Structures are given as C-alpha cells and as structure tokens.
Coordinates of C-alpha atoms in Angstrom, one line a residue:
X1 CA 66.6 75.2 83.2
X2 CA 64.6 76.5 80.8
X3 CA 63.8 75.3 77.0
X4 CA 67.0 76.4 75.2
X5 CA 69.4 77.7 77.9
X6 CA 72.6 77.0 78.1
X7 CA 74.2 74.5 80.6
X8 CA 76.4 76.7 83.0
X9 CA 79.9 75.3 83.0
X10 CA 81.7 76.7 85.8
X11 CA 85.8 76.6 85.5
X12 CA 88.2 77.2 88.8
X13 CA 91.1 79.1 88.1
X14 CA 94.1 80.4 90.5
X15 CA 94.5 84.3 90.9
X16 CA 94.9 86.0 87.6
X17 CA 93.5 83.3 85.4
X18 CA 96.1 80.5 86.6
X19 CA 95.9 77.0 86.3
X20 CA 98.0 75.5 88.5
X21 CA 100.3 76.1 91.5
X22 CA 103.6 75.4 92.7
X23 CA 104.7 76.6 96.5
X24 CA 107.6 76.0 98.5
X25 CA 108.2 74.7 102.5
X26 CA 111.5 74.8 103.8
X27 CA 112.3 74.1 107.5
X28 CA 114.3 75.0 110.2
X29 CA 115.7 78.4 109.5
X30 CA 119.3 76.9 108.4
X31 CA 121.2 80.6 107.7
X32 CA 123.9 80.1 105.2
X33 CA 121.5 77.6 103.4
X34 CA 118.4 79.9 103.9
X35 CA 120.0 82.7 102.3
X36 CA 120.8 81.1 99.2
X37 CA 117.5 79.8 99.1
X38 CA 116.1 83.3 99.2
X39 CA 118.5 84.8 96.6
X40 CA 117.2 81.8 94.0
X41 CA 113.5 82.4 94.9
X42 CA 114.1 86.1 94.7
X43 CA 115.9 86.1 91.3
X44 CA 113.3 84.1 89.6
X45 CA 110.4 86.5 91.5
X46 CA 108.5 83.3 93.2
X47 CA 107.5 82.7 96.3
X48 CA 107.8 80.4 99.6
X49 CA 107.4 79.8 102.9
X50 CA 109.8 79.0 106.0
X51 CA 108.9 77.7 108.8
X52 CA 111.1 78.3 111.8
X53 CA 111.6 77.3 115.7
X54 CA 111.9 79.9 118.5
X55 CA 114.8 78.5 120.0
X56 CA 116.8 78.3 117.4
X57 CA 115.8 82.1 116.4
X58 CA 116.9 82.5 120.1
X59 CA 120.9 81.0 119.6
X60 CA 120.1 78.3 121.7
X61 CA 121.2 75.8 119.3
X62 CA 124.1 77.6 118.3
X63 CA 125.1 80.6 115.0
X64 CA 124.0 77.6 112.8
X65 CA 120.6 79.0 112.2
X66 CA 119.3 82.6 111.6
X67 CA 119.1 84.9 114.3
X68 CA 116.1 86.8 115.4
X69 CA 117.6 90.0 114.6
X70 CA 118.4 89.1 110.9
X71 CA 115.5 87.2 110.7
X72 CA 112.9 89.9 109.8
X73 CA 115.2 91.2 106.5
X74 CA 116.2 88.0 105.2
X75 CA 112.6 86.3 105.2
X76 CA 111.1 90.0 104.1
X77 CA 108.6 89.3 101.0
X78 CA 107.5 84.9 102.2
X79 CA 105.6 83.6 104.1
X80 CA 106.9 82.5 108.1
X81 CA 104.8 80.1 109.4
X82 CA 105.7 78.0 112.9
X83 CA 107.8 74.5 113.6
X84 CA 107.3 74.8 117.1
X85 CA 109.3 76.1 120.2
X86 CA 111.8 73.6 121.0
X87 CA 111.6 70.9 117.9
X88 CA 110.0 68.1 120.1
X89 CA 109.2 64.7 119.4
X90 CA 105.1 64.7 120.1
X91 CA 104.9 61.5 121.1
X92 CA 107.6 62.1 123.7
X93 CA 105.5 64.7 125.3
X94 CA 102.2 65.3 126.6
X95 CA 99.2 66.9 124.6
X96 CA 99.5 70.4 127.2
X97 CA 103.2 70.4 126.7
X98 CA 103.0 70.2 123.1
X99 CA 100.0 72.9 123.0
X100 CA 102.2 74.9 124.9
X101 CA 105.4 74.6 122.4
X102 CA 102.6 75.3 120.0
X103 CA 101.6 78.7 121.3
X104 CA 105.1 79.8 122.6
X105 CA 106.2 80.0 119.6
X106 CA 103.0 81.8 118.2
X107 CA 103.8 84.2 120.5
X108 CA 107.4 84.4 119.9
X109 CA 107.0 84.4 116.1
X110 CA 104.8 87.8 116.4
X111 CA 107.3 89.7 118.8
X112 CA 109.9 88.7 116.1
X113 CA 108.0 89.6 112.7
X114 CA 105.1 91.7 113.9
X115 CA 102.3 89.2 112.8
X116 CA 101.0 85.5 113.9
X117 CA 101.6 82.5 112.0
X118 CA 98.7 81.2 110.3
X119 CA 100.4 78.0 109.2
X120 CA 102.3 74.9 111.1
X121 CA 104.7 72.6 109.9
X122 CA 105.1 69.6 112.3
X123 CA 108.5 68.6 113.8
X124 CA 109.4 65.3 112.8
X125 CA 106.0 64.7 111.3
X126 CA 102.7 64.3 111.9
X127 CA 101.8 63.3 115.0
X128 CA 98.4 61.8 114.0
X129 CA 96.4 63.5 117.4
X130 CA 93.1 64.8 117.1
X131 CA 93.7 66.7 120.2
X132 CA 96.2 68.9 118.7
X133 CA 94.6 69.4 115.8
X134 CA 91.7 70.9 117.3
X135 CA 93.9 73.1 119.0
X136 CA 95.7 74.5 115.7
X137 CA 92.0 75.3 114.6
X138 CA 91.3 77.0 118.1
X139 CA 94.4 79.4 117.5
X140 CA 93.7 80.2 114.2
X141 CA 96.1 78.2 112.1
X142 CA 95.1 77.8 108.4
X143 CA 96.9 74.5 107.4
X144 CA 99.8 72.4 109.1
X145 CA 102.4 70.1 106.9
X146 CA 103.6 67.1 107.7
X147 CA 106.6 64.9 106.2
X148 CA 104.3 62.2 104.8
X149 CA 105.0 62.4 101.4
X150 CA 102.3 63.4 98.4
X151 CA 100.8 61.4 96.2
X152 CA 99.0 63.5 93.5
X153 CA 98.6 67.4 92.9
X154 CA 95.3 67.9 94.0
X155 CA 94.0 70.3 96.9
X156 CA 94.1 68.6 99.8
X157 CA 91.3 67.1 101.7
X158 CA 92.6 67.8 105.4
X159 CA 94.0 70.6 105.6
X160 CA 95.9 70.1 108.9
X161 CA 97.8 67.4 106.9
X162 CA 98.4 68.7 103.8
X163 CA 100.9 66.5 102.5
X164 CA 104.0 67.9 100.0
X165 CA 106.3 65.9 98.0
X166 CA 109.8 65.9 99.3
X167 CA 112.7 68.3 97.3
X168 CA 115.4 65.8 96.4
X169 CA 117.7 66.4 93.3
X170 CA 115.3 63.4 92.1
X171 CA 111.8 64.5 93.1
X172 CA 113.0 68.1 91.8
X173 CA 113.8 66.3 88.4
X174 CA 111.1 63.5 88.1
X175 CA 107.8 65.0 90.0
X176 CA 108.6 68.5 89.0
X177 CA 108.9 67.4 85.1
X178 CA 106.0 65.2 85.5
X179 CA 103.7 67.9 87.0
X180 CA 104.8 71.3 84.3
X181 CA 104.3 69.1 81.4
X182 CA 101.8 65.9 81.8
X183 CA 99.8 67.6 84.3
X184 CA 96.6 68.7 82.8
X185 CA 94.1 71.0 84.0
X186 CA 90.5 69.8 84.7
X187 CA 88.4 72.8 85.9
X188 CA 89.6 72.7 89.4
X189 CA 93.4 73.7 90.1
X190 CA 96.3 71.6 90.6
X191 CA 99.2 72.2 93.2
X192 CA 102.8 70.8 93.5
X193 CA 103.9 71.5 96.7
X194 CA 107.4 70.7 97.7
X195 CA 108.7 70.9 101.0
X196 CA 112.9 71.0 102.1
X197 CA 115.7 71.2 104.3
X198 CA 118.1 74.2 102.3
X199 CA 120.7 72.8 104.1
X200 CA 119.8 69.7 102.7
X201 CA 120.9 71.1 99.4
X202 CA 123.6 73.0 100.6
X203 CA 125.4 69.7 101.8
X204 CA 127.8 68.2 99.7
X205 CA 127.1 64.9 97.9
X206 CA 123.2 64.6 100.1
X207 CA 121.2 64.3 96.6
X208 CA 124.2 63.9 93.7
X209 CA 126.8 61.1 94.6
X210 CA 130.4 62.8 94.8
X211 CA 128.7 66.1 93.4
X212 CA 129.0 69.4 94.9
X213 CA 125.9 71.9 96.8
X214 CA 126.3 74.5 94.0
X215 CA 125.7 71.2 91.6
X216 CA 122.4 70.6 93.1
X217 CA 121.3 74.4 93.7
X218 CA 122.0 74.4 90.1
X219 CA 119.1 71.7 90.3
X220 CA 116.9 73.9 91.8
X221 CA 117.8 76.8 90.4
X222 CA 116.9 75.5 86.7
X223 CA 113.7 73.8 87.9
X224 CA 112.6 77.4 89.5
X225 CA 113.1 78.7 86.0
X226 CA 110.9 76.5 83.9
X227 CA 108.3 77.4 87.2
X228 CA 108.6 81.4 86.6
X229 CA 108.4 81.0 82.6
X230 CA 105.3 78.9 82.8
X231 CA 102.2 81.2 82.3
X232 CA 99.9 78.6 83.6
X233 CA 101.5 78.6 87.0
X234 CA 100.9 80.8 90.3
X235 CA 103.8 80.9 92.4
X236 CA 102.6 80.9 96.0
X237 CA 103.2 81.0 99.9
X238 CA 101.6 77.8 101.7
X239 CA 99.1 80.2 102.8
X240 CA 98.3 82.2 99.9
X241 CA 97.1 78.6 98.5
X242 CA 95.5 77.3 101.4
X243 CA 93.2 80.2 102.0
X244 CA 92.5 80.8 98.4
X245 CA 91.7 77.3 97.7
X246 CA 89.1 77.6 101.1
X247 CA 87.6 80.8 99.4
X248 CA 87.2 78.5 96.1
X249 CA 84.9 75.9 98.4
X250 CA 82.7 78.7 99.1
X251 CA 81.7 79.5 95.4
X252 CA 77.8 78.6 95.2
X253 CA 76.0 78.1 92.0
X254 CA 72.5 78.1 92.4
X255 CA 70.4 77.8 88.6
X256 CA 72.8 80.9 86.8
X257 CA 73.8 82.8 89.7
X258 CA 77.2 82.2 91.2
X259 CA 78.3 83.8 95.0
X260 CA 81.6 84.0 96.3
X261 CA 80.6 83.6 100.3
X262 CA 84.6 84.3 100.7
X263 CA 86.9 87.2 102.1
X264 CA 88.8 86.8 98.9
X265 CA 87.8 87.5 95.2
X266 CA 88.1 84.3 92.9
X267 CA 88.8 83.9 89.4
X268 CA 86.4 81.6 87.4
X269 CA 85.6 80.9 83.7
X270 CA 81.9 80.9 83.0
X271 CA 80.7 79.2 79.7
X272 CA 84.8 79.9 78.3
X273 CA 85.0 83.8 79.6
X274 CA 86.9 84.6 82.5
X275 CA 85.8 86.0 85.1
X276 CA 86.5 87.6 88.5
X277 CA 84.0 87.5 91.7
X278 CA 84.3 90.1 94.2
X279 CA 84.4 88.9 97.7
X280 CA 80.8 88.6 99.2
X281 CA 79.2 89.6 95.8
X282 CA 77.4 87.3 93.0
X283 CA 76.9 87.2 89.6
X284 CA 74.5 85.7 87.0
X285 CA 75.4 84.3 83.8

C-alpha cells in the first residue's frame, strides 16, 4: 500500500444491497397444506422452496399429497428441489439403491417441471455417508438439508448439510424475533433458514395446545409480514442463496482491484459505496 492510501474495506451484501436472508424448506408435497402455504408466501411476495417425492407425485401414497398434474401450477414461481423417490430410510438401504432413489427422482422431477433439481433435502435426515455425498456433487446438486437443527445464521460451511432451524409456533416466535431484530450485520450476510412440514401447521393443536391450524398459520402468517417489511432482508429460494453465497467465495481482492470469478454479479460496498460486480469482470477502487 502506498504512503497515504486508503485501507480497502470490502463489505458483502445480498442482491440489491441486502443484508441478510430469510428462505423457506418445506417437505413432502402435503396438498391441502401446501396450498395454503403458497397463498401466504404469495400474498406477502417471498419466496420458498418445496421439496417433493416421486411417488407420492405419482398417487402411490394416496390424494393426500399433490399430484403431478397440479403440481407444475401450484409450485409455479419457488423453487422444487428433490426428497428422493420412495422416502427411504438410508441406513436401511444400500449406497447403489439409495443413488438410484436419488436419480430417479432427478429424472422424474424434470419430466414433471421441465428442469432438474439442483438442491436435496434428505428423508429422515442426514445420513452422514461420504459416498452419497459425492454422488449429489457428481449430479450436479448445489446443497442438500438435513433435519439437524441450526445453530447460528451464518452461511454454512458444508454445503451438502446445510443445517435450518426447525418452523414450530415457537422457533417461528423466538428464533425469528431474535434473528429480524438482535441480529446484526458484520460485512458478510446472515441467513435464517427454516425448514417445515405445512401439514405440520395445518394440524390441529401440533404447535398451540388446544389451538386451532388457522391459529398457528396466523403465526406464520404475521411472522412472514415483519420478513416482507424489513428492507434489510432478501427473501429467497434455498438455491437462490446457496449459489449466490458460492459466487460471494469467489470475490478476489488483490491490492485495490476486486474480481468476481462467478456466473453471477455480486453486490459489495467498497470504502461505504455500494457497489455491483459484473460476473467475470473486476474493478479497482
């Protein structure tokens, strides 16, 4: 640096100048539930992802769930992303089994919606197998979520266990209050990612004792409201924020010049102006 120039301090913001995040991951592809889900995230414009099993698209497990012919209209706008074929217990079956489940369902998914899942949501958790992890990477999957629950908002280290607090009528409440208004920004971005059951919440007396499902939607509902209002926030698909966040680990500062080696343009603030970097392109402050 030479005599008299500035340090560079380099800020990392979310797409259009946003602090922090808050996405959504709800399993299964429970219809009546599903559907109200959609008409809350829809009237307060944010976004979410579902992450759904071939059979059940298929009716093999009965009307309970969406079909694949209503599927494509009522998850229009969010993100699908996979839960497997058949819902299987990993341990209970072998690794080429379970890669198979794995890339039926890729398969399935695209006749159903047109395009591949890039993100995995693991059926009754993480199955803690390096073997299958490697082989989400060799189909091109992005990020897969576990049940494990969170235990902070930042970006996660692994992203093949990226870890989201559980939506109760308490986590809702408690982490959700805790993370729109004592959460501070620090020059990197923070993310509250929840994930759900809708049917969950559209079951009687699961989170509120003796309370109704339109009681705790109301829960959500007024928690998705304080999200949409808050300026600071991005509201995002799992894979909006997972490939973002990867285009954010491939900003470069080298003396003044900063290079976004990413397919995606990033949003920075440089010395307390922000910024945005093309994708592949630099820029010296």
């Amino acid at each position: 640096m030479e005599c008299g120039e500035s340090e560079l301090i380099v800020k990392y913001l979310l797409p259009d100048y946003k602090e922090k995040a808050v996405t959504f991951s709800c399993d299964d592809g429970a219809k009546t539930a599903d559907t109200k889900m959609v008409e809350l995230l829809k009237e307060n414009n944010l976004k979410a992802t579902f992450n759904l099993v071939g059979n059940y698209l298929k009716g093999e497990n009965g009307t309970w769930y969406v079909s694949a012919e209503d599927a494509p209209e009522l998850y229009n706008g969010f993100e699908v992303a996979s839960h497997s074929s058949t819902h299987p217990h990993w341990d209970e079956i072998t690794d080429d089994e379970a890669k198979k489940d794995i890339s039926d369902n890729q398969t399935y998914l695209n006749t159903v919606f047109g395009y591949t899942p890039e993100g995995f949501a693991w059926a009754y958790g993480d199955p803690q197998n390096s073997v299958l992890y490697n082989y989400l990477e060799e189909i091109g999957i992005e990020y897969a979520r576990p049940v494990n629950t969170a235990l902070n908002y930042e970006i996660p280290a692994d992203w093949l266990v990226w870890k989201h607090y559980k939506a109760t009528v308490t986590s809702v409440n408690d982490v959700g209050s805790d993370f729109l208004n004592n959460c501070k920004y620090d020059g990197k971005p923070k993310v509250l990612a929840f994930w759900l059951h809708s049917w969950e919440w559209d079951t009687d007396g699961k989170f509120i004792e003796d309370g109704t499902a339109d009681e705790q939607w109301a829960v959500m509902d007024a928690f998705m409201k304080k999200v949409a209002a808050d300026e600071k926030i991005w509201s995002c698909t799992n894979l909006e924020f997972a490939k973002y966040a990867k285009a954010l680990d491939l900003v470069e500062i080298e003396g003044r010049k900063i290079t976004n080696n990413s397919q995606l343009d990033v949003y920075l603030n440089v010395n307390g102006e922000n910024v945005i970097i093309k994708a592949g392109e630099s820029l010296t402050a």
